[in-house]
CSV table of C-alpha atoms in Angstrom, one decimal:
chain,number,residue,atom,x,y,z
I,45,MET,CA,38.6,-63.3,-7.8
I,46,SER,CA,42.5,-62.4,-8.1
I,47,LEU,CA,46.0,-63.1,-6.8
I,48,GLY,CA,48.6,-60.3,-6.8
I,49,ILE,CA,49.5,-58.4,-9.8
I,50,LYS,CA,52.1,-59.7,-12.7
I,51,ASN,CA,52.3,-56.4,-14.7
I,52,VAL,CA,50.8,-53.8,-16.4
I,53,LYS,CA,51.3,-53.1,-20.2
I,54,MET,CA,50.6,-49.4,-21.6
I,55,ALA,CA,50.7,-47.9,-24.7
I,56,LEU,CA,49.9,-44.3,-26.7
I,57,VAL,CA,46.9,-44.9,-29.0
I,58,ASP,CA,45.2,-42.6,-31.4
I,59,LYS,CA,41.2,-42.1,-31.5
I,60,ASN,CA,40.6,-45.2,-33.3
I,61,GLY,CA,42.6,-47.4,-30.6
I,62,VAL,CA,45.7,-47.9,-32.9
I,63,VAL,CA,48.8,-48.0,-31.1
I,64,LYS,CA,51.5,-45.0,-31.5
I,65,THR,CA,55.1,-46.1,-32.6
I,66,GLY,CA,58.4,-44.4,-33.0
I,67,VAL,CA,58.8,-40.8,-31.9
I,68,ASP,CA,55.1,-40.4,-31.3
I,69,GLY,CA,54.8,-43.6,-29.3
I,70,ILE,CA,55.3,-44.2,-25.4
I,71,PHE,CA,59.1,-44.4,-25.9
I,72,GLY,CA,59.5,-41.3,-27.7
I,73,ASP,CA,62.0,-43.3,-29.7
I,74,ALA,CA,62.3,-43.3,-33.7
I,75,SER,CA,63.5,-47.2,-33.5
I,76,ASP,CA,60.7,-48.4,-31.4
I,77,ALA,CA,58.3,-50.6,-33.4
I,78,SER,CA,56.3,-52.0,-30.6
I,79,GLY,CA,54.9,-48.9,-28.8
I,80,VAL,CA,53.8,-51.1,-25.8
I,81,PHE,CA,55.6,-50.5,-22.4
I,82,THR,CA,55.6,-53.4,-19.6
I,83,ALA,CA,55.6,-52.2,-16.2
I,84,ASP,CA,57.1,-55.1,-13.9
I,85,GLN,CA,59.9,-55.6,-11.2
I,86,ASP,CA,62.6,-55.4,-14.2
I,87,THR,CA,61.1,-52.1,-15.5
I,88,ALA,CA,59.6,-50.2,-13.0
I,89,PHE,CA,60.5,-51.8,-9.3
I,90,GLY,CA,57.0,-53.6,-9.6
I,91,VAL,CA,53.3,-52.7,-9.6
I,92,ALA,CA,51.8,-51.9,-6.4
I,93,SER,CA,48.3,-52.1,-7.0
I,94,VAL,CA,45.3,-51.5,-9.5
I,95,ALA,CA,42.2,-50.4,-8.4
I,96,PHE,CA,39.1,-50.3,-11.0
I,97,ALA,CA,35.9,-48.2,-10.1
I,98,ASN,CA,32.8,-47.1,-11.7
I,99,LEU,CA,32.4,-50.4,-13.9
I,100,SER,CA,29.0,-49.6,-14.0
I,101,GLY,CA,26.4,-46.7,-13.4
I,102,SER,CA,23.7,-46.2,-11.0
I,103,GLN,CA,20.4,-47.9,-10.8
I,104,THR,CA,16.9,-46.1,-10.7
I,105,GLY,CA,13.8,-47.9,-9.7
I,106,ILE,CA,10.7,-47.5,-11.9
I,107,TYR,CA,7.6,-47.7,-10.0
I,108,GLY,CA,4.1,-48.4,-11.4
I,109,SER,CA,0.9,-49.6,-9.8
I,110,ASP,CA,2.4,-49.1,-6.4
I,111,LYS,CA,4.9,-51.8,-7.4
I,112,LEU,CA,8.9,-51.6,-8.6
I,113,VAL,CA,8.5,-52.7,-12.0
I,114,TYR,CA,11.7,-52.1,-13.5
I,115,THR,CA,15.2,-51.0,-12.7
I,116,ALA,CA,17.0,-48.5,-15.1
I,117,SER,CA,20.9,-48.9,-15.5
I,118,GLY,CA,23.0,-46.1,-16.1
I,119,LYS,CA,26.3,-46.2,-17.9
I,120,GLY,CA,29.4,-46.1,-15.7
I,121,ALA,CA,32.8,-44.2,-16.6
I,122,PRO,CA,35.4,-46.8,-15.6
I,123,THR,CA,38.7,-45.7,-14.1
I,124,GLY,CA,41.5,-47.6,-13.1
I,125,THR,CA,44.1,-46.1,-10.6
I,126,VAL,CA,47.5,-47.7,-11.3
I,127,THR,CA,50.1,-47.6,-8.5
I,128,VAL,CA,53.5,-48.4,-9.7
I,129,ASN,CA,56.9,-48.3,-7.3
I,130,GLN,CA,58.7,-46.4,-10.0
I,131,LEU,CA,57.6,-45.8,-13.5
I,132,PRO,CA,60.4,-44.3,-15.9
I,133,ASN,CA,60.2,-40.3,-16.0
I,134,GLN,CA,60.1,-41.0,-20.0
I,135,ILE,CA,57.1,-43.3,-19.7
I,136,LYS,CA,55.2,-41.6,-17.1
I,137,GLN,CA,55.4,-37.9,-18.8
I,138,ALA,CA,54.4,-39.6,-22.0
I,139,VAL,CA,51.1,-41.3,-20.5
I,140,LEU,CA,50.3,-38.0,-19.0
I,141,GLY,CA,50.8,-36.2,-22.0
I,142,HIS,CA,53.6,-33.7,-20.7
I,143,LYS,CA,55.2,-31.8,-23.2
I,144,ALA,CA,58.9,-31.8,-23.5
I,145,ASP,CA,61.0,-28.9,-23.6
I,146,GLY,CA,63.9,-30.5,-25.1
I,147,LYS,CA,66.1,-29.4,-22.0
I,148,GLY,CA,64.8,-32.1,-19.7
I,149,GLY,CA,61.8,-30.5,-18.6
I,150,PHE,CA,58.0,-31.2,-19.0
I,151,THR,CA,55.2,-28.9,-18.9
I,152,ILE,CA,52.6,-28.9,-15.7
I,153,SER,CA,49.6,-27.7,-17.7
I,154,GLY,CA,47.0,-28.2,-14.8
I,155,LYS,CA,44.8,-30.3,-16.5
I,156,ALA,CA,44.8,-33.7,-18.2
I,157,ASP,CA,45.3,-33.7,-21.9
I,158,SER,CA,42.0,-35.5,-23.7
I,159,ASN,CA,43.6,-35.9,-26.9
I,160,ASN,CA,46.7,-38.2,-25.3
I,161,ARG,CA,45.0,-41.6,-25.1
I,162,VAL,CA,46.2,-44.8,-23.2
I,163,ALA,CA,45.5,-48.4,-23.7
I,164,LEU,CA,45.9,-50.4,-20.7
I,165,LEU,CA,46.2,-54.2,-20.0
I,166,VAL,CA,46.8,-55.6,-16.4
I,167,GLU,CA,47.6,-59.2,-15.6
I,168,SER,CA,46.9,-60.8,-12.6
I,169,ARG,CA,46.2,-64.7,-11.8
I,170,GLU,CA,43.1,-66.5,-10.3
I,171,SER,CA,42.9,-66.3,-6.6
I,172,PHE,CA,43.5,-70.1,-6.0
I,173,ASN,CA,45.4,-70.7,-9.2
I,174,ASP,CA,48.7,-69.0,-9.5
I,175,ASP,CA,49.2,-70.6,-13.2
I,176,ALA,CA,45.9,-69.1,-14.3
I,177,PRO,CA,46.1,-65.7,-15.5
I,178,ILE,CA,43.6,-63.3,-15.5
I,179,TYR,CA,43.5,-59.8,-17.3
I,180,VAL,CA,41.6,-56.7,-17.3
I,181,SER,CA,41.9,-54.1,-20.1
I,182,LEU,CA,40.9,-50.5,-21.0
I,183,TYR,CA,41.0,-49.9,-24.6
I,184,SER,CA,41.4,-46.1,-24.3
I,185,SER,CA,42.2,-43.7,-21.4
I,186,VAL,CA,43.0,-40.1,-20.4
I,187,VAL,CA,45.8,-40.5,-17.8
I,188,SER,CA,46.2,-37.6,-14.8
I,189,GLU,CA,48.1,-37.4,-11.7
I,190,ALA,CA,46.3,-35.3,-9.0
I,191,SER,CA,49.0,-35.0,-6.5
I,192,LEU,CA,52.6,-35.9,-5.5
I,193,THR,CA,54.0,-35.8,-2.0
I,194,MET,CA,57.7,-36.1,-1.3
I,195,THR,CA,58.7,-37.0,2.4
I,196,SER,CA,62.0,-36.4,4.2
I,197,ASN,CA,64.0,-39.4,5.0
I,198,ASN,CA,64.4,-40.0,8.8
I,199,ALA,CA,65.1,-43.3,10.4
I,200,SER,CA,63.6,-44.8,7.6
I,201,GLU,CA,63.9,-44.1,3.7
I,202,ASN,CA,60.8,-42.7,2.6
I,203,ARG,CA,59.8,-43.4,-1.1
I,204,SER,CA,56.8,-41.9,-3.2
I,205,THR,CA,55.1,-44.3,-5.7
I,206,ASP,CA,53.6,-43.3,-9.3
I,207,ALA,CA,50.0,-43.2,-8.8
I,208,LEU,CA,48.1,-42.7,-12.1
I,209,LEU,CA,44.3,-42.6,-12.8
I,210,PHE,CA,43.3,-43.8,-16.2
I,211,THR,CA,39.9,-42.5,-17.1
I,212,ALA,CA,38.4,-44.6,-19.8
I,213,ILE,CA,36.9,-43.7,-23.1
I,214,GLU,CA,34.8,-46.0,-25.2
I,215,ARG,CA,36.3,-47.3,-28.3
I,216,GLY,CA,33.7,-47.0,-30.8
I,217,ASP,CA,31.0,-50.2,-30.4
I,218,ALA,CA,33.5,-52.3,-28.7
I,219,GLY,CA,33.0,-50.5,-25.1
I,220,PHE,CA,35.5,-49.5,-22.7
I,221,GLY,CA,37.6,-52.7,-22.5
I,222,LYS,CA,37.3,-56.5,-21.6
I,223,PHE,CA,38.0,-59.2,-18.8
I,224,TYR,CA,40.1,-62.1,-20.1
I,225,PHE,CA,40.3,-65.4,-18.4
I,226,ALA,CA,43.2,-67.9,-19.4
I,227,GLU,CA,40.8,-70.9,-18.2
I,228,SER,CA,38.1,-69.8,-20.3
I,229,GLU,CA,37.5,-71.9,-23.6
I,230,GLY,CA,39.1,-70.3,-26.6
I,231,PHE,CA,41.4,-68.1,-24.9
I,232,ASP,CA,44.1,-66.8,-27.2
I,233,GLU,CA,46.8,-64.5,-25.9
I,234,LYS,CA,47.8,-63.1,-29.0
I,235,ALA,CA,44.1,-62.3,-30.0
I,236,MET,CA,43.7,-60.7,-26.7
I,237,ASN,CA,46.9,-58.4,-27.2
I,238,ASP,CA,46.0,-57.7,-30.9
I,239,ASP,CA,42.4,-56.5,-29.6
I,240,VAL,CA,43.8,-54.1,-26.9
I,241,PHE,CA,47.2,-52.9,-28.6
I,242,LYS,CA,45.6,-52.4,-32.2
I,243,ALA,CA,48.5,-52.8,-34.8
I,244,PRO,CA,48.8,-49.8,-37.3
I,245,VAL,CA,47.7,-51.0,-40.8
I,246,THR,CA,50.7,-50.9,-43.3
I,247,SER,CA,51.0,-51.9,-47.1
I,248,GLY,CA,52.0,-55.5,-45.7
I,249,THR,CA,49.0,-55.5,-43.1
I,250,GLN,CA,45.4,-56.5,-43.9
I,251,GLY,CA,43.0,-54.6,-41.6
């Protein structure tokens, strides 16, 4: 299905999936108007892997008259494990929802912040067509980091990566997210980005 990973985009969003900007956004910067961070080779030394799981729920057979007559399908709880070589500290702490103390420290609370929600968009390519992008999105996720291991250098340099678990939350009737394929008829990259990263409605913007 896919060939490599180009980049991962992420943004802090509110409960309706609207991107937060300025001091409330992922950069924590009053001058920031986009609220979307792109992790790639230039900003984070590249994305090592993204693993999605639980995209569908379990299935249960329904029997009647000594036959399997129906299969009931439960709803999954999609997750995405994103491994980045080196996320900027500000970005990592922002998506984890860790509170800054104003002195360079960020609180380890021992649990994920369920009110700190993050939209995610991953870009790859078709397995045998490097010019045909494919995308996977999660509209709203709670992000956690279960563990962190630091290893001594020896004959080799030993670096740790940033492995973050994105646990998806449904965005109203829109579901958990979408697959997008550039080769699909009618594909519109701007429409995709507008769907995943909903812009705030201002006096000059029609919702």
